Coordinates of C-alpha atoms in Angstrom, one line a residue:
X1 CA 162.3 184.3 114.3
X2 CA 161.9 180.7 113.3
X3 CA 163.7 178.9 110.5
X4 CA 161.8 177.2 107.7
X5 CA 162.6 173.5 107.2
X6 CA 161.2 170.9 104.7
X7 CA 159.8 168.5 107.4
X8 CA 159.4 168.6 111.1
X9 CA 158.7 165.4 113.0
X10 CA 157.5 165.5 116.6
X11 CA 157.8 162.1 118.3
X12 CA 157.1 160.5 121.7
X13 CA 160.4 158.8 121.6
X14 CA 163.6 158.9 119.5
X15 CA 166.2 156.2 119.5
X16 CA 169.1 157.9 117.7
X17 CA 171.6 155.0 118.0
X18 CA 174.5 156.9 119.6
X19 CA 177.4 156.0 121.9
X20 CA 175.4 157.0 125.0
X21 CA 172.6 154.5 124.0
X22 CA 170.2 157.4 124.3
X23 CA 166.4 157.2 124.3
X24 CA 165.0 160.7 123.8
X25 CA 161.5 161.5 125.0
X26 CA 159.3 164.2 123.5
X27 CA 162.0 165.2 120.9
X28 CA 161.7 166.3 117.3
X29 CA 163.7 166.0 114.1
X30 CA 164.1 168.9 111.6
X31 CA 164.8 167.8 108.0
X32 CA 166.1 170.1 105.3
X33 CA 167.1 169.1 101.7
X34 CA 167.0 165.4 102.5
X35 CA 169.3 165.7 105.6
X36 CA 168.7 165.8 109.3
X37 CA 169.2 169.4 110.3
X38 CA 168.6 169.1 114.1
X39 CA 167.4 166.7 116.8
X40 CA 166.1 168.6 119.8
X41 CA 163.4 168.7 122.5
X42 CA 159.9 169.3 121.0
X43 CA 159.2 172.4 122.9
X44 CA 162.4 173.9 121.6
X45 CA 161.7 172.7 118.1
X46 CA 158.4 174.5 118.0
X47 CA 160.1 177.7 118.9
X48 CA 163.0 177.2 116.5
X49 CA 161.5 175.8 113.3
X50 CA 158.4 175.9 111.1
X51 CA 157.4 173.6 108.3
X52 CA 154.6 173.0 105.8
X53 CA 155.1 169.3 106.5
X54 CA 154.8 169.0 110.3
X55 CA 153.9 165.6 111.7
X56 CA 152.6 164.9 115.2
X57 CA 153.7 161.4 115.9
X58 CA 151.8 160.7 119.1
X59 CA 152.8 157.4 120.7
X60 CA 155.3 156.8 117.9
X61 CA 159.0 156.2 118.0
X62 CA 161.6 157.4 115.5
X63 CA 164.8 155.5 114.8
X64 CA 167.3 155.1 111.9
X65 CA 166.0 153.0 109.0
X66 CA 167.2 149.4 109.2
X67 CA 170.1 148.2 107.1
X68 CA 169.9 144.7 105.6
X69 CA 173.6 144.1 105.1
X70 CA 173.2 140.8 103.0
X71 CA 170.6 139.4 100.8
X72 CA 169.7 138.2 97.3
X73 CA 166.7 140.4 96.5
X74 CA 165.4 138.8 93.3
X75 CA 165.3 135.4 95.0
X76 CA 162.0 136.6 96.6
X77 CA 160.5 135.0 93.5
X78 CA 161.9 131.6 94.7
X79 CA 160.3 132.0 98.2
X80 CA 159.3 128.6 99.5
X81 CA 160.5 126.8 96.4
X82 CA 162.8 124.3 98.2
X83 CA 162.5 124.1 102.0
X84 CA 163.8 121.8 104.7
X85 CA 167.0 120.9 102.9
X86 CA 170.8 121.1 103.7
X87 CA 172.6 124.0 102.1
X88 CA 174.5 122.1 99.4
X89 CA 171.4 120.0 98.5
X90 CA 169.3 123.1 98.4
X91 CA 171.8 124.9 96.2
X92 CA 172.9 122.1 93.8
X93 CA 169.6 120.3 93.3
X94 CA 167.1 123.1 93.5
X95 CA 168.3 126.7 93.5
X96 CA 171.1 126.6 90.9
X97 CA 168.9 124.6 88.4
X98 CA 166.0 127.1 88.9
X99 CA 168.3 130.0 88.4
X100 CA 169.6 128.5 85.2
X101 CA 166.1 128.1 83.9
X102 CA 164.4 131.3 85.0
X103 CA 166.8 134.1 85.9
X104 CA 166.8 137.0 83.4
X105 CA 166.9 140.8 83.5
X106 CA 163.1 140.7 83.8
X107 CA 163.2 138.2 86.6
X108 CA 165.7 140.3 88.5
X109 CA 163.7 143.5 88.0
X110 CA 160.4 142.1 89.2
X111 CA 162.0 140.1 92.0
X112 CA 164.0 143.1 93.3
X113 CA 160.9 145.3 93.2
X114 CA 159.1 142.6 95.3
X115 CA 161.9 142.5 97.8
X116 CA 162.2 146.3 98.1
X117 CA 158.5 146.6 98.7
X118 CA 158.7 144.1 101.5
X119 CA 161.8 145.7 103.0
X120 CA 160.4 149.2 102.9
X121 CA 157.1 148.2 104.5
X122 CA 159.0 146.5 107.4
X123 CA 161.4 149.5 108.0
X124 CA 164.5 148.7 105.9
X125 CA 165.9 151.8 104.2
X126 CA 169.1 150.3 102.9
X127 CA 170.1 146.8 101.7
X128 CA 173.0 145.0 100.3
X129 CA 172.2 142.7 97.3
X130 CA 174.3 139.9 95.7
X131 CA 172.7 138.6 92.6
X132 CA 172.8 138.3 88.9
X133 CA 172.2 141.3 86.6
X134 CA 173.4 143.7 89.3
X135 CA 173.0 146.6 86.8
X136 CA 169.3 145.9 86.7
X137 CA 169.1 145.7 90.6
X138 CA 171.0 149.0 90.8
X139 CA 168.5 150.7 88.3
X140 CA 165.6 149.3 90.3
X141 CA 166.8 150.5 93.7
X142 CA 167.5 154.0 92.2
X143 CA 164.1 154.1 90.6
X144 CA 162.3 153.2 93.9
X145 CA 164.4 155.6 96.0
X146 CA 166.0 153.1 98.4
X147 CA 169.7 153.1 99.4
X148 CA 171.6 150.0 98.3
X149 CA 175.0 148.3 98.0
X150 CA 174.9 146.1 94.9
X151 CA 177.5 143.2 94.9
X152 CA 178.3 141.9 91.5
X153 CA 178.4 138.0 91.6
X154 CA 181.6 136.3 90.7
X155 CA 181.9 132.5 90.3
X156 CA 184.3 130.2 88.4
X157 CA 181.5 128.5 86.5
X158 CA 178.9 129.8 84.1
X159 CA 176.0 131.8 85.5
X160 CA 173.1 133.6 83.9
X161 CA 175.2 136.8 84.1
X162 CA 178.7 135.7 83.2
X163 CA 180.5 132.7 81.6
X164 CA 183.3 132.6 84.2
X165 CA 185.0 134.6 87.0
X166 CA 187.0 136.7 84.6
X167 CA 183.9 137.9 82.8
X168 CA 182.2 138.5 86.1
X169 CA 185.1 140.7 87.3
X170 CA 185.2 142.6 84.0
X171 CA 181.4 143.3 84.2
X172 CA 181.6 144.3 87.9
X173 CA 184.2 147.0 87.0
X174 CA 181.8 148.2 84.2
X175 CA 178.9 148.4 86.6
X176 CA 181.0 150.2 89.2
X177 CA 182.0 152.8 86.6
X178 CA 178.4 153.3 85.4
X179 CA 177.1 153.8 89.0
X180 CA 180.0 155.9 90.3
X181 CA 178.0 159.1 90.5
X182 CA 174.9 157.4 92.0
X183 CA 174.2 158.9 95.5
X184 CA 171.9 156.1 96.5
X185 CA 173.7 153.0 95.2
X186 CA 177.2 151.8 95.6
X187 CA 178.9 148.8 93.9
X188 CA 180.9 146.0 95.5
X189 CA 182.6 142.8 94.3
X190 CA 180.6 139.7 95.2
X191 CA 182.7 136.6 94.9
X192 CA 180.2 133.9 95.9
X193 CA 182.3 131.8 98.3
X194 CA 185.8 130.3 98.8
X195 CA 184.6 127.0 97.4
X196 CA 183.2 128.5 94.2
X197 CA 186.0 131.0 93.3
X198 CA 189.6 129.9 92.8
X199 CA 192.8 131.7 93.7
X200 CA 193.6 133.6 90.5
X201 CA 190.2 135.4 90.3
X202 CA 190.5 136.2 94.0
X203 CA 194.0 137.7 93.5
X204 CA 192.6 139.8 90.7
X205 CA 189.7 141.0 92.9
X206 CA 192.2 141.8 95.7
X207 CA 194.2 144.0 93.3
X208 CA 191.2 145.8 91.9
X209 CA 189.7 146.1 95.4
X210 CA 192.9 148.0 96.4
X211 CA 193.2 150.0 93.3
X212 CA 189.6 151.1 92.9
X213 CA 188.5 151.0 96.6
X214 CA 185.6 148.6 95.7
X215 CA 184.4 146.7 98.8
X216 CA 184.2 142.9 98.7
X217 CA 181.3 140.8 100.2
X218 CA 181.6 137.0 100.3
X219 CA 179.9 134.0 102.0
X220 CA 182.6 132.8 104.3
X221 CA 182.7 129.9 106.8
X222 CA 179.0 129.3 106.3
X223 CA 179.1 125.6 107.2
X224 CA 181.3 123.1 109.0
X225 CA 181.4 121.0 105.8
X226 CA 182.8 124.0 103.8
X227 CA 185.6 124.5 106.4
X228 CA 186.4 120.8 106.7
X229 CA 186.8 120.4 102.9
X230 CA 189.0 123.5 102.7
X231 CA 191.3 122.2 105.5
X232 CA 192.1 119.1 103.3
X233 CA 194.2 121.5 101.2
X234 CA 195.9 122.9 104.3
X235 CA 194.2 126.2 104.9
X236 CA 190.9 127.2 106.5
X237 CA 189.0 129.7 104.2
X238 CA 189.7 132.8 106.3
X239 CA 193.4 132.0 106.4
X240 CA 193.4 131.5 102.6
X241 CA 191.6 134.8 102.0
X242 CA 194.2 136.6 104.1
X243 CA 197.0 135.0 102.2
X244 CA 195.4 136.2 99.0
X245 CA 195.3 139.7 100.3
X246 CA 191.5 140.1 100.6
X247 CA 191.0 140.6 104.3
X248 CA 190.7 144.2 105.5
X249 CA 188.2 146.8 106.7
X250 CA 186.4 146.8 103.4
X251 CA 185.9 143.0 103.4
X252 CA 182.4 141.9 104.4
X253 CA 182.3 138.3 105.6
X254 CA 178.8 136.8 105.5
X255 CA 177.6 134.0 107.9
X256 CA 180.8 133.1 109.7
X257 CA 179.3 130.3 111.7
X258 CA 182.6 128.3 112.2
X259 CA 185.2 130.3 114.1
X260 CA 188.2 129.0 116.0
X261 CA 190.7 131.1 117.8
X262 CA 193.0 131.6 114.8
X263 CA 190.0 132.7 112.6
X264 CA 188.9 135.1 115.3
X265 CA 192.4 136.6 115.5
X266 CA 192.5 137.1 111.7
X267 CA 189.1 138.7 111.6
X268 CA 190.0 141.1 114.4
X269 CA 193.5 141.9 113.2
X270 CA 192.2 142.8 109.7
X271 CA 189.1 144.7 111.0
X272 CA 186.9 142.5 108.8
X273 CA 183.2 143.3 108.9
X274 CA 181.0 140.2 109.7
X275 CA 177.4 140.0 108.5
X276 CA 175.2 137.7 110.6
X277 CA 172.2 136.0 109.0
X278 CA 170.7 134.1 111.9
X279 CA 167.4 132.9 110.5
X280 CA 168.8 131.6 107.2
X281 CA 171.6 129.9 109.2
X282 CA 169.0 128.3 111.5
X283 CA 166.8 127.1 108.6
X284 CA 169.7 125.6 106.7
X285 CA 171.2 124.2 109.9
X286 CA 174.5 125.9 108.9
X287 CA 175.6 126.6 112.5
X288 CA 175.7 129.5 114.9
X289 CA 177.7 132.7 114.5
X290 CA 179.5 133.4 117.8
X291 CA 178.3 137.0 117.9
X292 CA 179.1 137.8 121.5
X293 CA 182.7 136.4 121.1
X294 CA 183.2 138.4 117.9
X295 CA 181.9 141.6 119.5
X296 CA 184.1 141.2 122.6
X297 CA 187.1 140.7 120.2
X298 CA 186.3 144.0 118.6
X299 CA 184.9 142.6 115.4
X300 CA 182.0 144.6 113.9
X301 CA 178.9 142.5 113.4
X302 CA 175.8 143.6 111.4
X303 CA 172.7 141.8 110.3
X304 CA 171.3 140.4 107.0
X305 CA 168.3 138.4 106.1
X306 CA 169.9 136.5 103.3
X307 CA 167.5 135.7 100.5
X308 CA 163.8 135.0 100.9
X309 CA 164.5 131.5 99.4
X310 CA 166.3 130.5 102.6
X311 CA 164.6 132.7 105.2
X312 CA 161.7 133.1 104.0
X313 CA 161.1 136.7 104.7
X314 CA 163.0 140.0 104.6
X315 CA 161.9 141.2 108.1
X316 CA 165.0 142.7 109.7
X317 CA 163.2 143.4 112.9
X318 CA 162.6 139.6 113.1
X319 CA 166.3 139.1 112.4
X320 CA 167.2 141.5 115.2
X321 CA 165.1 139.6 117.7
X322 CA 166.4 136.2 116.6
X323 CA 170.0 137.5 116.7
X324 CA 169.7 138.9 120.2
X325 CA 168.0 135.7 121.6
X326 CA 170.3 133.3 119.8
X327 CA 173.4 135.1 120.9
X328 CA 172.4 134.6 124.5
X329 CA 171.9 130.9 124.0
X330 CA 175.2 130.4 122.1
X331 CA 177.1 132.4 124.7
X332 CA 175.3 130.8 127.7
X333 CA 174.8 134.3 129.0
X334 CA 171.5 136.2 129.2
X335 CA 173.4 139.5 129.2
X336 CA 175.1 138.8 125.8
X337 CA 174.1 141.2 123.0
X338 CA 171.7 143.4 125.0
X339 CA 168.8 145.1 123.2
X340 CA 170.5 148.4 122.3
X341 CA 173.5 146.5 120.8
X342 CA 171.1 144.5 118.7
X343 CA 169.6 147.7 117.4
X344 CA 173.0 149.0 116.6
X345 CA 173.8 145.8 114.6
X346 CA 170.7 146.5 112.5
X347 CA 171.5 150.2 111.9
X348 CA 174.8 151.9 112.5
X349 CA 176.9 148.7 112.4
X350 CA 175.3 147.9 109.0
X351 CA 176.2 151.4 107.8
X352 CA 179.8 150.8 109.0
X353 CA 179.9 147.5 107.2
X354 CA 178.9 149.1 103.9
X355 CA 181.2 152.1 104.4
X356 CA 178.3 154.6 104.6
X357 CA 178.3 155.4 108.3
X358 CA 179.1 159.0 107.6
X359 CA 175.8 159.2 105.6
X360 CA 173.3 157.0 107.4
X361 CA 172.8 154.5 110.3
X362 CA 172.1 157.0 113.1
X363 CA 169.9 160.1 113.7
X364 CA 172.3 163.1 114.0
X365 CA 172.7 166.4 112.3
X366 CA 174.2 166.2 108.9
X367 CA 173.3 162.7 108.1
X368 CA 170.7 161.6 105.5
X369 CA 167.1 161.6 106.7
X370 CA 166.8 157.8 106.5
X371 CA 164.2 157.4 109.3
X372 CA 161.4 155.1 110.3
X373 CA 158.4 155.8 112.6
X374 CA 156.9 153.0 114.6
X375 CA 153.5 152.8 116.3
X376 CA 154.1 152.0 120.0
X377 CA 150.4 152.1 120.9
X378 CA 149.5 148.7 119.7
X379 CA 148.2 146.0 122.0
X380 CA 151.5 143.9 121.7
X381 CA 153.7 146.8 122.8
X382 CA 151.9 148.0 125.9
X383 CA 152.8 149.0 128.5
X384 CA 156.1 150.7 127.4
X385 CA 158.6 150.5 130.2
X386 CA 161.6 150.6 127.8
X387 CA 160.9 151.2 124.1
X388 CA 164.3 149.6 123.2
X389 CA 163.1 146.4 124.7
X390 CA 159.9 146.4 122.6
X391 CA 161.9 147.1 119.4
X392 CA 164.0 144.0 119.9
X393 CA 161.9 141.5 121.8
X394 CA 158.4 142.0 120.3
X395 CA 157.1 141.7 116.8
X396 CA 157.6 145.1 115.2
X397 CA 157.7 144.9 111.4
X398 CA 153.9 145.3 111.1
X399 CA 154.1 148.4 113.3
X400 CA 156.1 150.5 110.9
X401 CA 154.0 153.5 110.0
X402 CA 156.2 155.8 108.0
X403 CA 159.5 155.5 106.2
X404 CA 161.8 158.2 104.8
X405 CA 164.9 157.8 102.7
X406 CA 166.9 161.0 102.0
X407 CA 163.9 162.9 103.5
X408 CA 161.5 161.4 100.9
X409 CA 158.5 159.6 102.4
X410 CA 158.4 156.1 100.8
X411 CA 155.9 154.6 103.2
X412 CA 153.0 156.7 104.6
X413 CA 150.6 155.2 107.2
X414 CA 151.9 151.7 106.3
X415 CA 151.3 152.1 102.6
X416 CA 153.9 152.3 99.9
X417 CA 154.0 155.7 98.1
X418 CA 156.1 154.8 95.0
X419 CA 155.0 151.2 94.2
X420 CA 151.8 149.8 92.8
X421 CA 151.2 147.0 95.2
X422 CA 148.5 145.3 93.2
X423 CA 150.6 145.2 90.0
X424 CA 153.5 143.9 92.0
X425 CA 151.4 141.1 93.5
X426 CA 150.2 140.1 90.0
X427 CA 153.7 139.9 88.7
X428 CA 154.7 137.7 91.6
X429 CA 151.8 135.4 91.0
X430 CA 152.7 135.1 87.3
X431 CA 156.3 134.3 88.1
X432 CA 155.1 131.7 90.6
X433 CA 152.9 130.0 87.9
X434 CA 155.8 130.0 85.4
X435 CA 158.3 128.6 87.9
X436 CA 155.8 126.0 89.2
X437 CA 155.2 124.8 85.7
X438 CA 158.9 124.2 85.2
X439 CA 159.5 122.7 88.6
X440 CA 157.2 119.6 88.4
X441 CA 160.1 117.2 89.1
X442 CA 161.0 118.8 92.4

C-alpha cells in the first residue's frame, strides 16, 4: 500500500543543508499539507507514496529556499537613483530627501511587490524588511504568499511613518499585535542605527523586546566613521548597545564591518546574530565584515542583500558568491568560508537569525516546504563534479525553475504564478517617471 501525498518531487540532487553537509543523489521529497513529510531515495519514494502532483526534475537540484536576512524592499523603486557615493552622502543628500518626497503607503505596496517578484524569481522564499509603513509590507508579503520578518523602523527624527522614536515604537507594538496570528509574517523592532536612535528609545525597545519577545534588527558598525564618531563619547556602538541591554540571541546586527577583539567578545558572549551584506558594503565602500573570524568565534552569520538602492539587485545567490569569495580575501585563506558554509549562511543561518529555524531553512521532515528547484543542465553549470560548488561559485539566480513556499508553487518554469509581471513593470516605470521628474536637481 502506498500513501497519498499532495506533491512528490523527484530530483537528481538534493542539498538539504544538514550538519553532515549532505548532497543526496536520486532522492525525492514528499509534501503534505504544506510541510515536508519525507526525504528519501527516489526508488523508495515511488514504492511508498503516490501523488496527483508528481514532478520529474531531471538534472535539477532541490534545496531550501534562500533567506534574505536584511533589506529595504520598497527601495527597489529607488534602484540606481544615486550611485557611486559614500554612505552618509548617499543617505543625507539623496535617499532621505527622496523618501521624504515620495514614500507613501502606495509607494511601499508597489515597491515591495516589485522586490518580492525579483526575490521569488531568484530563489528567495523568506526575507527580512526594514522600511516605512511596515503594516503595508506585511499585508503585501501575506497576499503574495512569501515568508517575511517585517522590522518596524524607529528613528529619533520625523520619517514618513512616524514623527519620532516614541511614535515609531508605539506603532511597532500595534503592528506586532495585528500580525501576531500571521503564520507567514513576523514582526521585529527596527531601530535604524546607533547614530540615529538615542539612549532613551533604545532602553524602551530593550524593555519591550524582553517583555514581548520581539526581535530587534539594527544597522551596527557599518562604517569606520560611525564607530570613530561614537568613540568620541567613550563607547563603541556595540559596547553601548550591551550597556543598554539590547544585545542577545534575538538581536540581529546588520553589516558589522568594523570589529575589534572587544567587539568580537561581546558579539560571541551575547550570541548576537550578524547579517552580512557584502555587495552593499562593497558598493558604498563601508568596509569588510570579518566573516571567517566571526564564524570561528561561534558567531552566527547570515546573508542579506540590503536594499536595491545600494546593491542594486536582490539576488541572494550573487550575494552568496560574493560573500564566499570576499571572506577568503579578507582572511587571506582560500579555505575560509567553504561552499557548503556559504549555502548555510543563505539558508539555515538566516532562519536561525530570524528565529524560524524550526520552521524553515533546511529540508527535513516536519519543516515547511519552502523549496527551490534549480536547473543544473545549463551550459554554465556543466560538467557537474560537485553541485555545491556550482551553487556558490557560478551564476545561479537565472537557473531557478520552481519555487514553493509552504508547499504552494509561487514560481513555475521560471514564471511567477501569483503576480502579473506586466502590470508590475508598468507600475515601476510610472514611479520611475514620477521620481525622475522630482529629482532634476540631483
